[in-house]
Amino acid sequence: MPEQGQSGHDRYKALLMGFIDGELAPGERGEFEQHLAGCRECSAELEEFRKLKEVTDMVRFGEPEDKVWEVYWRGIYNRVERGIGWILASVGAILLLAFGAFKLIEGLLVDPAVSVMLKIGVSALLLGVVFLLVSLVRERIFGLKHDRYSREVKR
Amino acid sequence: MEADHAVVQRILSGEKDAYEVIVKKYQARAYRAALGWVGNTQDALDLSQDAFIKAYRALRRFDTGRSFFAWFYVILRNTCFNFLRKRKRELTISLDFAPAESVATEDEARRAEVKRQVWRAIASLPDDAREVMVLKYFEEMSYKEIAEAVGCPIGTVMSRLYYGRKKLRKALEGFYA
């Protein structure tokens, strides 16, 4: 049913849509038909919308060819399946690179002569670089995969 | 045909392959809805696939009492919105959105022109009106289904359709006497 607060005539304009599409409840349909009998504006609009419907009913939008649908599901399945693989590979790469970075600066971290601030700063910097590197590599690989898939669909 | 909620249960109990049943059932509808948002075939295919993947990952949150497509549609719509926002562009209508059609006869040429005009008119609508027009015209959904998918009362669906069809009527004035 039309929104509460709609003014009387606006409500009938909305009901007009339901009337054309056969979506009105019997009570609403009766009410609208009663209104229609006495409202020239709505009768004229109804006629216009019916003509419009005749025109738009001729139009059917094309769908992709069957071969596109064949690769469609495979694309989804592969990405679903590989999702957990990507997470594990990323976590592994981050841990290994972080460990490597730690080994690189181990001497600096255990040296009591170096200030704590410097140690934290260098550690954060290296860890940040590791995250960025892994993220960048993932993005590049994903980009390549994505392009390949697009070509496959367009075939 | 197996009910959606039964298929979802199978997926959740570890049968990943069963998701194919859901995808095959709704892929064409998902594609058409995405096409209505973004306007070209390739983006519509990519975005509808992305939405299926997101839906798969969120499947535990699906309320089996609801229609799957209505739930999925919200994910699809958000995916399309994000895409359009990231690209900072409006709906673009590419001429390759439908398979090439022969326009050998006058009637076919006219039909192709009507189709272009329908698209242009829909593309020029505000998001909320465009959405209900797409769901009505491309998906042939009932008002109840549209209201559930969009999350608004049926009366609002009718009002938005009225506004959308007025614009469409103006755009297609030359095509009927």
Coordinates of C-alpha atoms in Angstrom, one line a residue:
Chain A
M1 CA 0.0 0.0 0.0
P2 CA 1.1 3.6 -0.6
E3 CA 3.1 5.4 2.0
Q4 CA 1.4 7.0 4.9
G5 CA 1.5 10.8 4.6
Q6 CA 1.1 10.8 0.9
S7 CA -1.4 13.4 -0.2
G8 CA -4.6 12.0 -1.7
H9 CA -3.8 12.3 -5.3
D10 CA -0.2 11.2 -5.0
R11 CA -1.5 8.1 -3.4
Y12 CA -3.6 7.4 -6.5
K13 CA -0.6 8.0 -8.7
A14 CA 1.2 5.3 -6.8
L15 CA -1.8 3.0 -6.9
L16 CA -1.8 3.5 -10.7
M17 CA 1.4 1.6 -10.9
G18 CA 0.0 -1.3 -8.9
F19 CA -3.0 -1.2 -11.1
I20 CA -1.0 -1.5 -14.4
D21 CA 1.2 -4.2 -13.0
G22 CA -1.7 -6.2 -11.5
E23 CA -0.3 -5.8 -8.0
L24 CA -3.2 -4.3 -6.1
A25 CA -5.2 -6.1 -3.4
P26 CA -8.9 -6.4 -4.3
G27 CA -9.8 -3.6 -1.9
E28 CA -7.2 -1.2 -3.4
R29 CA -8.2 -2.2 -6.9
G30 CA -11.9 -1.4 -6.2
E31 CA -10.9 1.9 -4.6
F32 CA -8.7 2.9 -7.5
E33 CA -11.3 2.0 -10.1
Q34 CA -13.8 4.2 -8.3
H35 CA -11.3 7.0 -8.3
L36 CA -10.5 6.4 -12.0
A37 CA -14.1 6.8 -13.0
G38 CA -14.2 10.4 -11.7
C39 CA -10.6 11.5 -12.4
R40 CA -9.7 12.6 -15.9
E41 CA -6.1 13.1 -15.1
C42 CA -5.5 9.6 -13.8
S43 CA -7.5 8.1 -16.7
A44 CA -5.3 9.9 -19.2
E45 CA -2.2 8.8 -17.3
L46 CA -3.3 5.3 -17.2
E47 CA -3.7 5.3 -21.0
E48 CA -0.2 6.8 -21.4
F49 CA 1.4 4.2 -19.1
R50 CA -0.4 1.4 -20.9
K51 CA 1.1 2.6 -24.2
L52 CA 4.5 2.9 -22.6
K53 CA 4.1 -0.7 -21.3
E54 CA 3.4 -1.9 -24.8
V55 CA 6.6 -0.3 -26.0
T56 CA 8.8 -1.5 -23.2
D57 CA 7.4 -5.0 -23.3
M58 CA 9.0 -5.3 -26.8
V59 CA 12.4 -4.7 -25.3
R60 CA 14.3 -7.7 -23.9
F61 CA 17.8 -7.2 -22.8
G62 CA 20.4 -9.6 -24.0
E63 CA 22.3 -11.9 -21.7
P64 CA 25.9 -13.2 -22.0
E65 CA 26.5 -16.2 -24.1
D66 CA 26.6 -19.7 -22.5
K67 CA 30.4 -19.9 -22.7
V68 CA 30.6 -16.9 -20.3
W69 CA 28.5 -18.7 -17.8
E70 CA 30.7 -21.7 -18.1
V71 CA 33.7 -19.8 -16.7
Y72 CA 31.6 -17.7 -14.3
W73 CA 31.1 -20.4 -11.7
R74 CA 34.7 -21.6 -12.1
G75 CA 35.9 -18.1 -11.3
I76 CA 33.9 -18.0 -8.1
Y77 CA 34.9 -21.4 -7.0
N78 CA 38.6 -20.8 -7.6
R79 CA 38.5 -17.5 -5.6
V80 CA 36.5 -19.1 -2.7
E81 CA 38.9 -22.1 -2.6
R82 CA 42.0 -20.0 -2.8
G83 CA 40.9 -17.5 -0.2
I84 CA 42.3 -19.4 2.8
G85 CA 45.4 -20.2 0.8
W86 CA 46.1 -16.5 0.4
I87 CA 45.6 -15.8 4.1
L88 CA 48.0 -18.6 5.1
A89 CA 50.6 -17.6 2.5
S90 CA 50.4 -13.9 3.6
V91 CA 50.7 -14.7 7.3
G92 CA 53.7 -17.1 6.5
A93 CA 55.4 -14.5 4.4
I94 CA 55.0 -11.8 7.0
L95 CA 56.3 -14.1 9.7
L96 CA 59.4 -15.1 7.7
L97 CA 60.2 -11.6 6.6
A98 CA 59.7 -10.2 10.1
F99 CA 62.0 -12.9 11.4
G100 CA 64.6 -12.1 8.8
A101 CA 64.3 -8.4 9.6
F102 CA 64.7 -9.2 13.3
K103 CA 67.8 -11.2 12.7
L104 CA 69.1 -8.2 10.7
I105 CA 68.8 -5.8 13.5
E106 CA 69.2 -8.3 16.4
G107 CA 72.6 -6.8 17.4
L108 CA 71.1 -3.3 17.5
L109 CA 68.2 -4.4 19.7
V110 CA 70.3 -6.1 22.3
D111 CA 72.9 -3.4 22.5
P112 CA 72.3 -1.6 25.8
A113 CA 74.0 1.5 24.5
V114 CA 71.2 2.1 21.9
S115 CA 68.2 4.1 23.2
V116 CA 64.8 2.4 23.5
M117 CA 63.2 5.0 21.2
L118 CA 65.6 4.2 18.5
K119 CA 65.0 0.4 18.9
I120 CA 61.2 0.9 18.7
G121 CA 61.5 3.2 15.8
V122 CA 63.8 0.9 13.7
S123 CA 61.6 -2.1 14.6
A124 CA 58.3 -0.4 13.6
L125 CA 59.9 0.8 10.4
L126 CA 61.1 -2.6 9.4
L127 CA 57.8 -4.3 10.4
G128 CA 55.9 -1.6 8.4
V129 CA 58.1 -2.3 5.3
V130 CA 57.4 -6.0 5.6
F131 CA 53.6 -5.5 5.7
L132 CA 53.8 -3.1 2.8
L133 CA 55.9 -5.4 0.8
V134 CA 53.6 -8.4 1.3
S135 CA 50.5 -6.3 0.6
L136 CA 52.1 -4.9 -2.6
V137 CA 53.1 -8.3 -3.9
R138 CA 49.5 -9.6 -3.2
E139 CA 48.0 -6.7 -5.0
R140 CA 50.3 -7.2 -8.0
I141 CA 49.5 -10.9 -8.2
F142 CA 45.8 -10.3 -7.8
G143 CA 45.9 -7.6 -10.5
L144 CA 47.5 -10.0 -13.0
K145 CA 45.0 -12.8 -12.1
H146 CA 42.1 -10.4 -12.5
D147 CA 43.2 -9.2 -16.0
R148 CA 43.6 -12.8 -17.2
Y149 CA 40.1 -13.6 -16.0
S150 CA 38.6 -10.6 -17.7
R151 CA 40.1 -11.7 -21.0
E152 CA 38.7 -15.1 -20.5
V153 CA 35.2 -13.7 -20.0
K154 CA 35.4 -11.5 -23.0
R155 CA 36.4 -14.3 -25.3
Chain B
M1 CA 14.3 -28.3 -7.2
E2 CA 16.1 -28.3 -3.8
A3 CA 15.1 -25.3 -1.6
D4 CA 17.7 -22.6 -1.1
H5 CA 17.8 -23.0 2.7
A6 CA 18.5 -26.8 2.3
V7 CA 21.4 -26.0 -0.1
V8 CA 22.8 -23.4 2.3
Q9 CA 22.7 -26.0 5.1
R10 CA 24.7 -28.4 2.9
I11 CA 27.3 -25.7 2.2
L12 CA 27.6 -24.8 5.8
S13 CA 28.1 -28.4 6.7
G14 CA 31.2 -28.4 4.4
E15 CA 29.9 -29.2 0.9
K16 CA 31.5 -26.2 -0.8
D17 CA 30.6 -27.5 -4.2
A18 CA 26.9 -27.2 -3.4
Y19 CA 27.3 -23.4 -3.7
E20 CA 27.3 -24.0 -7.5
V21 CA 23.5 -24.8 -7.2
I22 CA 22.9 -21.3 -5.7
V23 CA 25.2 -19.5 -8.2
K24 CA 23.7 -21.2 -11.2
K25 CA 20.2 -20.4 -10.0
Y26 CA 20.8 -16.7 -9.5
Q27 CA 23.7 -15.8 -11.7
A28 CA 21.6 -14.4 -14.5
R29 CA 19.5 -12.3 -12.1
A30 CA 22.6 -11.1 -10.3
Y31 CA 24.2 -10.1 -13.6
R32 CA 21.1 -8.2 -14.7
A33 CA 20.8 -6.3 -11.4
A34 CA 24.5 -5.4 -11.5
L35 CA 24.1 -4.3 -15.1
G36 CA 21.4 -2.0 -14.0
W37 CA 23.8 -0.4 -11.6
V38 CA 27.0 -0.2 -13.6
G39 CA 25.8 -0.3 -17.2
N40 CA 28.3 -2.6 -18.9
T41 CA 28.7 -6.3 -19.3
Q42 CA 32.2 -6.8 -18.1
D43 CA 31.8 -4.8 -14.9
A44 CA 28.4 -6.5 -14.2
L45 CA 29.9 -9.9 -14.6
D46 CA 32.9 -9.1 -12.3
L47 CA 30.8 -7.4 -9.6
S48 CA 28.2 -10.1 -9.5
Q49 CA 31.0 -12.6 -9.1
D50 CA 32.5 -10.5 -6.3
A51 CA 29.1 -10.4 -4.6
F52 CA 28.7 -14.2 -4.8
I53 CA 32.1 -14.6 -3.1
K54 CA 31.2 -12.1 -0.4
A55 CA 27.8 -13.9 0.1
Y56 CA 29.6 -17.2 0.4
R57 CA 31.9 -15.8 3.1
A58 CA 28.9 -14.4 5.0
L59 CA 26.6 -17.4 4.5
R60 CA 26.5 -18.1 8.2
R61 CA 24.7 -14.8 8.7
F62 CA 22.0 -15.7 6.2
D63 CA 18.6 -16.2 7.8
T64 CA 17.2 -19.2 6.1
G65 CA 13.7 -17.9 6.8
R66 CA 14.3 -15.1 4.2
S67 CA 14.6 -15.2 0.4
F68 CA 18.2 -15.9 -0.6
F69 CA 18.1 -13.4 -3.5
A70 CA 16.7 -10.6 -1.3
W71 CA 19.6 -11.2 1.1
F72 CA 22.1 -11.5 -1.6
Y73 CA 20.8 -8.5 -3.4
V74 CA 21.8 -6.2 -0.5
I75 CA 25.4 -7.5 -0.8
L76 CA 25.3 -7.0 -4.6
R77 CA 24.0 -3.5 -4.3
N78 CA 26.7 -2.5 -1.8
T79 CA 29.3 -4.0 -4.0
C80 CA 28.1 -2.0 -7.0
F81 CA 27.8 1.2 -4.9
N82 CA 31.4 0.8 -3.7
F83 CA 32.6 0.2 -7.2
L84 CA 30.9 3.3 -8.5
R85 CA 32.2 5.4 -5.6
K86 CA 35.7 4.2 -6.1
R87 CA 35.7 4.9 -9.7
K88 CA 34.0 8.2 -9.0
R89 CA 31.8 7.8 -12.0
E90 CA 28.2 7.5 -12.8
L91 CA 26.5 4.7 -14.6
T92 CA 28.1 4.4 -18.0
I93 CA 26.2 2.8 -20.8
S94 CA 28.4 0.8 -23.1
L95 CA 27.0 -0.4 -26.3
D96 CA 28.3 -3.9 -25.8
F97 CA 25.9 -4.6 -22.9
A98 CA 23.8 -6.9 -25.0
P99 CA 24.9 -9.4 -27.6
A100 CA 25.1 -7.8 -31.0
E101 CA 21.7 -7.8 -32.6
S102 CA 20.9 -7.8 -36.2
V103 CA 19.1 -4.7 -37.2
A104 CA 18.3 -5.8 -40.7
T105 CA 14.7 -4.7 -40.6
E106 CA 13.1 -1.5 -39.8
D107 CA 11.3 -3.1 -36.9
E108 CA 14.5 -4.4 -35.4
A109 CA 16.2 -1.1 -35.8
R110 CA 13.3 0.6 -34.0
R111 CA 13.5 -2.0 -31.2
A112 CA 17.3 -1.4 -30.8
E113 CA 16.7 2.3 -30.6
V114 CA 13.9 1.9 -28.0
K115 CA 16.3 -0.3 -26.0
R116 CA 19.0 2.5 -26.1
Q117 CA 16.4 5.1 -25.0
V118 CA 15.2 2.9 -22.2
W119 CA 18.7 2.6 -20.9
R120 CA 19.4 6.3 -21.2
A121 CA 16.3 7.1 -19.3
I122 CA 17.0 4.6 -16.6
A123 CA 20.6 5.8 -16.3
S124 CA 19.5 9.3 -15.8
L125 CA 17.3 8.4 -12.8
P126 CA 18.3 9.0 -9.2
D127 CA 19.7 5.8 -7.5
D128 CA 16.5 4.9 -5.6
A129 CA 14.2 5.2 -8.6
R130 CA 16.7 3.5 -10.9
E131 CA 16.9 0.6 -8.5
V132 CA 13.2 -0.2 -8.6
M133 CA 13.0 0.2 -12.3
V134 CA 15.8 -2.2 -12.8
L135 CA 14.3 -4.8 -10.5
K136 CA 10.9 -4.4 -12.2
Y137 CA 12.0 -4.3 -15.8
F138 CA 15.0 -6.6 -15.8
E139 CA 14.3 -8.9 -12.9
E140 CA 10.5 -8.9 -13.3
M141 CA 10.2 -9.0 -9.5
S142 CA 6.9 -8.5 -7.7
Y143 CA 6.4 -5.4 -5.6
K144 CA 6.7 -7.5 -2.5
E145 CA 10.1 -8.9 -3.6
I146 CA 11.4 -5.5 -4.6
A147 CA 10.3 -4.0 -1.2
E148 CA 12.1 -6.8 0.6
A149 CA 15.2 -6.5 -1.5
V150 CA 15.4 -2.7 -1.3
G151 CA 14.2 -2.5 2.3
C152 CA 11.3 -0.1 1.8
P153 CA 7.5 -0.3 2.0
I154 CA 5.5 -1.4 -1.1
G155 CA 4.0 2.1 -1.4
T156 CA 7.5 3.6 -1.8
V157 CA 8.2 1.0 -4.5
M158 CA 5.1 2.2 -6.4
S159 CA 6.0 5.9 -5.9
R160 CA 9.5 5.3 -7.3
L161 CA 8.1 3.4 -10.2
Y162 CA 5.7 6.2 -11.0
Y163 CA 8.6 8.7 -11.0
G164 CA 10.8 6.4 -13.1
R165 CA 8.1 5.6 -15.6
K166 CA 7.2 9.3 -16.0
K167 CA 10.8 9.9 -17.0
L168 CA 10.8 6.8 -19.3
R169 CA 7.6 8.0 -20.9
K170 CA 9.1 11.4 -21.7
A171 CA 12.2 9.7 -23.1
L172 CA 10.2 7.4 -25.4
E173 CA 7.6 10.0 -26.5
G174 CA 8.5 9.6 -30.1
F175 CA 8.1 5.9 -30.1
Y176 CA 4.3 5.7 -29.8
A177 CA 1.5 7.7 -31.1

